[in-house]
Amino acid sequence: MSAATPELVAAVGKAGALGSFGAAYTQPEAMQRDAEAVRAHTHAPFNVNLFVSRQPAAVDAAAQRGALDAVAGYYQELGLPPPEPVRAPYAPDLDAQLRAVEEIRPAVFTFHLGDVSQERARRLQTLGVKVGGSATCIAEARHLEALGVDFIVAQGAEAGGHRGTYLRNPYDSMTGTLALVRMIVRNVKTPVVAAGGIMDGASIAAVLALGAQAAWLGTAFIPCPESGAPRAHKESILNSKEDATLVTEKFSGKPARAITNRFIREMHERAAPQLVFPAQNILTRKLRTAVAKAGNPDFVAMYAGQATPLSRALPAAELVAALEAETLECLDRLAAMRR
């Protein structure tokens, strides 16, 4: 989760859960600083998550004209200079990020939007790091199992943020969390972690009943005071309805579930051209930055899952405690029904 600050990760860890850094766009030096900041406050384990899709070839400036024109009006509206062609590299060097993970040695390393080499996975495991990858279909789960990961994150269609699909068309891999978890559990022997639309203890109990070993929650922690998400993002989650989200490519160039706002709506209505991932993310970054502090949600990438109406604004430790209590209460109630 990109909104995960060292304060949030540390608070979640102290409360007994596993905090996670969404380090996809984080430079290696900053990854090191974030890890040190957490370890200055707690010895609790934490996870580092990376996007592992390789960067595309540089896009010629002339070929970017359509995408630049599509956002030029928004730049002008916000008082920004006209958008200029995006230059490669479009994201931090992945190999350098992976080397940083080896140096940091977090308790857990997870990857998204692709895979890592078997050699890399084994090297991290030798260093004492548990390794997990995301799967949005059975084929990806089997691929990860053959790779030798310690666990598989089954990402259902309800999940907020980027779709992790990489062996199929992302729009063909939109199976819901409950169905996906059960099918992956039935098709692999590797432990499964459920992700997507999980916001309370009842949801956690449900995926445990389906055979998952754990649940991954992201959107639930965005409204926490320790979260680094913009105020507009937090408020939009807390005030949203059940049909508030949409899968869009307009912010980053890859399909990602976010709360619909003016930018998403108008870009879809115009079928506006976009750059490839992650060049599009750079193109829209200035828009997001310009409005974030002002509390304007129109141009903020408010990544969120489908269960946003279940959100609550609690400090991270209180949220973890509530989730634990709700899960145990639900499991006890289900057990009592058998007696």
GROMACS .gro file of C-alpha atoms in nm:
model
  339
    1MET     CA    1   0.000   0.000   0.000
    2SER     CA    2   0.160   0.326  -0.113
    3ALA     CA    3  -0.005   0.512   0.176
    4ALA     CA    4   0.195   0.304   0.423
    5THR     CA    5   0.428   0.531   0.620
    6PRO     CA    6   0.687   0.404   0.868
    7GLU     CA    7   0.447   0.520   1.140
    8LEU     CA    8   0.166   0.305   1.002
    9VAL     CA    9   0.387   0.001   0.945
   10ALA     CA   10   0.530   0.027   1.296
   11ALA     CA   11   0.188   0.073   1.458
   12VAL     CA   12   0.045  -0.229   1.277
   13GLY     CA   13   0.347  -0.437   1.375
   14LYS     CA   14   0.329  -0.336   1.741
   15ALA     CA   15  -0.038  -0.435   1.741
   16GLY     CA   16   0.047  -0.788   1.628
   17ALA     CA   17  -0.023  -0.778   1.255
   18LEU     CA   18   0.221  -0.754   0.965
   19GLY     CA   19   0.274  -0.400   0.839
   20SER     CA   20   0.362  -0.362   0.472
   21PHE     CA   21   0.547  -0.104   0.263
   22GLY     CA   22   0.421  -0.049  -0.090
   23ALA     CA   23   0.762   0.041  -0.233
   24ALA     CA   24   0.681   0.019  -0.604
   25TYR     CA   25   0.789   0.376  -0.683
   26THR     CA   26   1.036   0.414  -0.396
   27GLN     CA   27   1.405   0.463  -0.464
   28PRO     CA   28   1.638   0.211  -0.292
   29GLU     CA   29   1.784   0.474  -0.058
   30ALA     CA   30   1.436   0.572   0.060
   31MET     CA   31   1.348   0.205   0.110
   32GLN     CA   32   1.646   0.178   0.344
   33ARG     CA   33   1.541   0.490   0.537
   34ASP     CA   34   1.185   0.365   0.577
   35ALA     CA   35   1.305   0.031   0.712
   36GLU     CA   36   1.538   0.202   0.957
   37ALA     CA   37   1.255   0.428   1.074
   38VAL     CA   38   1.036   0.129   1.156
   39ARG     CA   39   1.315  -0.055   1.334
   40ALA     CA   40   1.383   0.254   1.545
   41HIS     CA   41   1.037   0.207   1.697
   42THR     CA   42   0.977  -0.169   1.702
   43HIS     CA   43   1.136  -0.507   1.645
   44ALA     CA   44   0.812  -0.631   1.485
   45PRO     CA   45   0.843  -0.794   1.143
   46PHE     CA   46   0.727  -0.612   0.830
   47ASN     CA   47   0.679  -0.673   0.460
   48VAL     CA   48   0.823  -0.491   0.158
   49ASN     CA   49   0.620  -0.512  -0.162
   50LEU     CA   50   0.747  -0.427  -0.511
   51PHE     CA   51   0.607  -0.407  -0.861
   52VAL     CA   52   0.832  -0.641  -1.060
   53SER     CA   53   0.714  -0.574  -1.415
   54ARG     CA   54   1.006  -0.468  -1.630
   55GLN     CA   55   1.008  -0.115  -1.770
   56PRO     CA   56   0.898  -0.071  -2.131
   57ALA     CA   57   1.117   0.077  -2.401
   58ALA     CA   58   1.134   0.455  -2.404
   59VAL     CA   59   0.833   0.615  -2.575
   60ASP     CA   60   0.927   0.862  -2.847
   61ALA     CA   61   0.822   1.220  -2.767
   62ALA     CA   62   0.614   1.247  -3.083
   63ALA     CA   63   0.420   0.932  -2.990
   64GLN     CA   64   0.323   1.089  -2.656
   65ARG     CA   65   0.134   1.381  -2.810
   66GLY     CA   66  -0.215   1.231  -2.772
   67ALA     CA   67  -0.165   1.148  -2.406
   68LEU     CA   68  -0.015   1.491  -2.336
   69ASP     CA   69  -0.306   1.666  -2.506
   70ALA     CA   70  -0.552   1.456  -2.304
   71VAL     CA   71  -0.431   1.606  -1.975
   72ALA     CA   72  -0.318   1.952  -2.095
   73GLY     CA   73  -0.649   2.113  -2.002
   74TYR     CA   74  -0.622   1.983  -1.647
   75TYR     CA   75  -0.266   2.113  -1.618
   76GLN     CA   76  -0.386   2.457  -1.729
   77GLU     CA   77  -0.682   2.451  -1.489
   78LEU     CA   78  -0.448   2.385  -1.197
   79GLY     CA   79  -0.204   2.656  -1.300
   80LEU     CA   80   0.069   2.411  -1.403
   81PRO     CA   81   0.302   2.455  -1.701
   82PRO     CA   82   0.196   2.254  -2.008
   83PRO     CA   83   0.283   1.883  -1.978
   84GLU     CA   84   0.607   1.778  -2.138
   85PRO     CA   85   0.703   1.440  -2.284
   86VAL     CA   86   0.785   1.188  -2.014
   87ARG     CA   87   1.144   1.069  -2.020
   88ALA     CA   88   1.275   0.723  -1.929
   89PRO     CA   89   1.345   0.571  -1.688
   90TYR     CA   90   0.986   0.574  -1.573
   91ALA     CA   91   1.037   0.406  -1.236
   92PRO     CA   92   1.319   0.314  -0.996
   93ASP     CA   93   1.566   0.050  -1.114
   94LEU     CA   94   1.412  -0.284  -1.017
   95ASP     CA   95   1.742  -0.466  -0.973
   96ALA     CA   96   1.859  -0.192  -0.736
   97GLN     CA   97   1.533  -0.218  -0.542
   98LEU     CA   98   1.575  -0.594  -0.512
   99ARG     CA   99   1.929  -0.551  -0.388
  100ALA     CA  100   1.793  -0.308  -0.129
  101VAL     CA  101   1.546  -0.573  -0.014
  102GLU     CA  102   1.836  -0.815   0.033
  103GLU     CA  103   2.016  -0.555   0.243
  104ILE     CA  104   1.708  -0.463   0.446
  105ARG     CA  105   1.615  -0.829   0.505
  106PRO     CA  106   1.253  -0.770   0.598
  107ALA     CA  107   1.067  -1.062   0.750
  108VAL     CA  108   0.857  -1.083   0.433
  109PHE     CA  109   0.901  -0.977   0.070
  110THR     CA  110   0.610  -0.981  -0.174
  111PHE     CA  111   0.593  -0.898  -0.543
  112HIS     CA  112   0.317  -0.783  -0.777
  113LEU     CA  113   0.257  -0.744  -1.153
  114GLY     CA  114   0.500  -1.019  -1.244
  115ASP     CA  115   0.748  -1.261  -1.093
  116VAL     CA  116   1.106  -1.275  -0.978
  117SER     CA  117   1.360  -1.536  -1.080
  118GLN     CA  118   1.378  -1.858  -0.885
  119GLU     CA  119   1.739  -1.772  -0.803
  120ARG     CA  120   1.631  -1.438  -0.650
  121ALA     CA  121   1.353  -1.599  -0.449
  122ARG     CA  122   1.587  -1.864  -0.310
  123ARG     CA  123   1.853  -1.609  -0.226
  124LEU     CA  124   1.605  -1.407  -0.022
  125GLN     CA  125   1.481  -1.721   0.150
  126THR     CA  126   1.839  -1.811   0.237
  127LEU     CA  127   1.862  -1.469   0.405
  128GLY     CA  128   1.562  -1.559   0.622
  129VAL     CA  129   1.303  -1.366   0.420
  130LYS     CA  130   0.963  -1.524   0.350
  131VAL     CA  131   0.870  -1.468  -0.016
  132GLY     CA  132   0.520  -1.432  -0.159
  133GLY     CA  133   0.373  -1.333  -0.495
  134SER     CA  134   0.028  -1.231  -0.613
  135ALA     CA  135  -0.198  -1.440  -0.833
  136THR     CA  136  -0.527  -1.345  -0.995
  137CYS     CA  137  -0.590  -1.683  -1.156
  138ILE     CA  138  -0.505  -2.050  -1.106
  139ALA     CA  139  -0.234  -2.041  -1.375
  140GLU     CA  140  -0.045  -1.770  -1.188
  141ALA     CA  141  -0.083  -1.956  -0.859
  142ARG     CA  142   0.064  -2.273  -1.011
  143HIS     CA  143   0.345  -2.071  -1.165
  144LEU     CA  144   0.430  -1.921  -0.825
  145GLU     CA  145   0.423  -2.260  -0.660
  146ALA     CA  146   0.670  -2.392  -0.919
  147LEU     CA  147   0.886  -2.089  -0.844
  148GLY     CA  148   0.905  -2.202  -0.481
  149VAL     CA  149   0.743  -1.909  -0.301
  150ASP     CA  150   0.647  -1.945   0.065
  151PHE     CA  151   0.292  -1.825   0.007
  152ILE     CA  152   0.058  -1.704  -0.267
  153VAL     CA  153  -0.152  -1.388  -0.242
  154ALA     CA  154  -0.486  -1.457  -0.411
  155GLN     CA  155  -0.599  -1.114  -0.532
  156GLY     CA  156  -0.971  -1.105  -0.602
  157ALA     CA  157  -1.141  -0.862  -0.839
  158GLU     CA  158  -1.267  -0.657  -0.542
  159ALA     CA  159  -0.915  -0.553  -0.446
  160GLY     CA  160  -0.810  -0.190  -0.455
  161GLY     CA  161  -0.505  -0.078  -0.648
  162HIS     CA  162  -0.334  -0.245  -0.940
  163ARG     CA  163  -0.448  -0.578  -1.075
  164GLY     CA  164  -0.160  -0.822  -1.034
  165THR     CA  165  -0.230  -1.018  -1.350
  166TYR     CA  166   0.070  -1.094  -1.571
  167LEU     CA  167   0.006  -1.429  -1.741
  168ARG     CA  168  -0.333  -1.330  -1.884
  169ASN     CA  169  -0.529  -1.026  -1.988
  170PRO     CA  170  -0.614  -0.845  -1.662
  171TYR     CA  171  -0.975  -0.803  -1.770
  172ASP     CA  172  -1.004  -1.180  -1.812
  173SER     CA  173  -0.884  -1.232  -1.454
  174MET     CA  174  -1.160  -1.068  -1.254
  175THR     CA  175  -1.269  -1.359  -1.036
  176GLY     CA  176  -1.405  -1.250  -0.698
  177THR     CA  177  -1.203  -1.308  -0.384
  178LEU     CA  178  -1.414  -1.588  -0.233
  179ALA     CA  179  -1.425  -1.793  -0.553
  180LEU     CA  180  -1.059  -1.729  -0.636
  181VAL     CA  181  -0.931  -1.820  -0.289
  182ARG     CA  182  -1.123  -2.147  -0.285
  183MET     CA  183  -1.008  -2.246  -0.633
  184ILE     CA  184  -0.644  -2.162  -0.569
  185VAL     CA  185  -0.649  -2.348  -0.235
  186ARG     CA  186  -0.782  -2.652  -0.421
  187ASN     CA  187  -0.515  -2.633  -0.691
  188VAL     CA  188  -0.191  -2.570  -0.498
  189LYS     CA  189  -0.026  -2.694  -0.182
  190THR     CA  190   0.147  -2.364  -0.104
  191PRO     CA  191  -0.020  -2.155   0.171
  192VAL     CA  192  -0.262  -1.892   0.042
  193VAL     CA  193  -0.322  -1.537   0.166
  194ALA     CA  194  -0.654  -1.382   0.061
  195ALA     CA  195  -0.673  -1.023  -0.065
  196GLY     CA  196  -0.954  -0.809  -0.200
  197GLY     CA  197  -1.257  -0.652  -0.035
  198ILE     CA  198  -1.161  -0.766   0.316
  199MET     CA  199  -1.249  -0.493   0.564
  200ASP     CA  200  -1.364  -0.656   0.888
  201GLY     CA  201  -1.337  -0.968   1.100
  202ALA     CA  202  -1.629  -1.144   0.933
  203SER     CA  203  -1.449  -1.115   0.598
  204ILE     CA  204  -1.131  -1.253   0.753
  205ALA     CA  205  -1.323  -1.546   0.903
  206ALA     CA  206  -1.480  -1.613   0.564
  207VAL     CA  207  -1.150  -1.647   0.379
  208LEU     CA  208  -1.006  -1.859   0.661
  209ALA     CA  209  -1.304  -2.091   0.623
  210LEU     CA  210  -1.221  -2.123   0.253
  211GLY     CA  211  -0.870  -2.243   0.333
  212ALA     CA  212  -0.665  -1.923   0.332
  213GLN     CA  213  -0.394  -1.905   0.597
  214ALA     CA  214  -0.420  -1.528   0.639
  215ALA     CA  215  -0.589  -1.215   0.503
  216TRP     CA  216  -0.428  -0.910   0.341
  217LEU     CA  217  -0.602  -0.578   0.410
  218GLY     CA  218  -0.507  -0.253   0.241
  219THR     CA  219  -0.803  -0.019   0.196
  220ALA     CA  220  -0.909  -0.072   0.558
  221PHE     CA  221  -0.594   0.103   0.679
  222ILE     CA  222  -0.600   0.405   0.445
  223PRO     CA  223  -0.824   0.615   0.676
  224CYS     CA  224  -0.595   0.554   0.976
  225PRO     CA  225  -0.432   0.872   1.111
  226GLU     CA  226  -0.089   0.712   1.057
  227SER     CA  227  -0.160   0.662   0.686
  228GLY     CA  228   0.011   0.890   0.437
  229ALA     CA  229  -0.289   0.906   0.202
  230PRO     CA  230  -0.418   1.254   0.111
  231ARG     CA  231  -0.711   1.382   0.317
  232ALA     CA  232  -0.937   1.368   0.010
  233HIS     CA  233  -0.856   0.998  -0.032
  234LYS     CA  234  -0.939   0.918   0.330
  235GLU     CA  235  -1.262   1.116   0.327
  236SER     CA  236  -1.373   0.964  -0.003
  237ILE     CA  237  -1.328   0.613   0.137
  238LEU     CA  238  -1.518   0.693   0.456
  239ASN     CA  239  -1.805   0.856   0.265
  240SER     CA  240  -1.826   0.617  -0.031
  241LYS     CA  241  -2.105   0.388  -0.148
  242GLU     CA  242  -2.079   0.025  -0.256
  243ASP     CA  243  -2.053   0.112  -0.627
  244ALA     CA  244  -1.797   0.390  -0.585
  245THR     CA  245  -1.499   0.216  -0.748
  246LEU     CA  246  -1.397   0.147  -1.105
  247VAL     CA  247  -1.105  -0.036  -1.265
  248THR     CA  248  -0.912   0.225  -1.463
  249GLU     CA  249  -0.584   0.261  -1.650
  250LYS     CA  250  -0.597   0.641  -1.669
  251PHE     CA  251  -0.376   0.719  -1.371
  252SER     CA  252  -0.089   0.475  -1.428
  253GLY     CA  253  -0.134   0.294  -1.757
  254LYS     CA  254  -0.228  -0.038  -1.593
  255PRO     CA  255  -0.569  -0.153  -1.466
  256ALA     CA  256  -0.623  -0.050  -1.105
  257ARG     CA  257  -0.935  -0.021  -0.890
  258ALA     CA  258  -0.998   0.329  -0.756
  259ILE     CA  259  -1.282   0.547  -0.635
  260THR     CA  260  -1.431   0.720  -0.937
  261ASN     CA  261  -1.364   1.092  -0.954
  262ARG     CA  262  -1.380   1.364  -1.215
  263PHE     CA  263  -1.048   1.271  -1.380
  264ILE     CA  264  -1.139   0.904  -1.421
  265ARG     CA  265  -1.492   0.981  -1.537
  266GLU     CA  266  -1.394   1.237  -1.799
  267MET     CA  267  -1.094   1.041  -1.927
  268HIS     CA  268  -1.316   0.735  -1.978
  269GLU     CA  269  -1.596   0.935  -2.139
  270ARG     CA  270  -1.349   1.077  -2.393
  271ALA     CA  271  -1.169   0.745  -2.437
  272ALA     CA  272  -0.859   0.958  -2.384
  273PRO     CA  273  -0.526   0.813  -2.498
  274GLN     CA  274  -0.267   0.725  -2.235
  275LEU     CA  275   0.097   0.628  -2.206
  276VAL     CA  276   0.219   0.282  -2.117
  277PHE     CA  277   0.274   0.186  -1.755
  278PRO     CA  278   0.447   0.338  -1.563
  279ALA     CA  279   0.505   0.642  -1.789
  280GLN     CA  280   0.139   0.742  -1.748
  281ASN     CA  281   0.193   0.749  -1.373
  282ILE     CA  282   0.460   1.017  -1.417
  283LEU     CA  283   0.234   1.218  -1.649
  284THR     CA  284  -0.050   1.230  -1.393
  285ARG     CA  285   0.174   1.274  -1.087
  286LYS     CA  286   0.184   1.653  -1.111
  287LEU     CA  287  -0.196   1.664  -1.116
  288ARG     CA  288  -0.217   1.443  -0.808
  289THR     CA  289   0.044   1.646  -0.623
  290ALA     CA  290  -0.116   1.979  -0.710
  291VAL     CA  291  -0.453   1.894  -0.554
  292ALA     CA  292  -0.359   1.658  -0.272
  293LYS     CA  293  -0.279   1.921  -0.010
  294ALA     CA  294  -0.586   2.126  -0.102
  295GLY     CA  295  -0.819   1.835  -0.028
  296ASN     CA  296  -0.951   1.828  -0.386
  297PRO     CA  297  -1.039   1.470  -0.489
  298ASP     CA  298  -1.079   1.545  -0.862
  299PHE     CA  299  -0.729   1.439  -0.964
  300VAL     CA  300  -0.620   1.212  -0.678
  301ALA     CA  301  -0.564   0.843  -0.753
  302MET     CA  302  -0.786   0.711  -0.475
  303TYR     CA  303  -0.706   0.342  -0.500
  304ALA     CA  304  -0.955   0.141  -0.297
  305GLY     CA  305  -1.137  -0.192  -0.289
  306GLN     CA  306  -1.508  -0.249  -0.331
  307ALA     CA  307  -1.593  -0.276   0.040
  308THR     CA  308  -1.522   0.089   0.123
  309PRO     CA  309  -1.858   0.142   0.300
  310LEU     CA  310  -1.724  -0.087   0.575
  311SER     CA  311  -1.431   0.147   0.643
  312ARG     CA  312  -1.373   0.323   0.975
  313ALA     CA  313  -1.137   0.594   1.091
  314LEU     CA  314  -0.944   0.430   1.373
  315PRO     CA  315  -0.580   0.444   1.481
  316ALA     CA  316  -0.398   0.146   1.336
  317ALA     CA  317  -0.357  -0.037   1.668
  318GLU     CA  318  -0.728  -0.001   1.747
  319LEU     CA  319  -0.820  -0.125   1.400
  320VAL     CA  320  -0.600  -0.434   1.437
  321ALA     CA  321  -0.754  -0.506   1.779
  322ALA     CA  322  -1.104  -0.466   1.639
  323LEU     CA  323  -1.028  -0.696   1.345
  324GLU     CA  324  -0.890  -0.962   1.578
  325ALA     CA  325  -1.190  -0.943   1.812
  326GLU     CA  326  -1.437  -0.955   1.522
  327THR     CA  327  -1.263  -1.252   1.363
  328LEU     CA  328  -1.259  -1.453   1.686
  329GLU     CA  329  -1.621  -1.366   1.761
  330CYS     CA  330  -1.727  -1.479   1.416
  331LEU     CA  331  -1.532  -1.804   1.434
  332ASP     CA  332  -1.676  -1.876   1.782
  333ARG     CA  333  -2.028  -1.810   1.655
  334LEU     CA  334  -1.978  -2.042   1.359
  335ALA     CA  335  -1.835  -2.312   1.585
  336ALA     CA  336  -2.135  -2.279   1.819
  337MET     CA  337  -2.371  -2.342   1.526
  338ARG     CA  338  -2.219  -2.691   1.489
  339ARG     CA  339  -2.293  -2.785   1.846
   0.00000   0.00000   0.00000
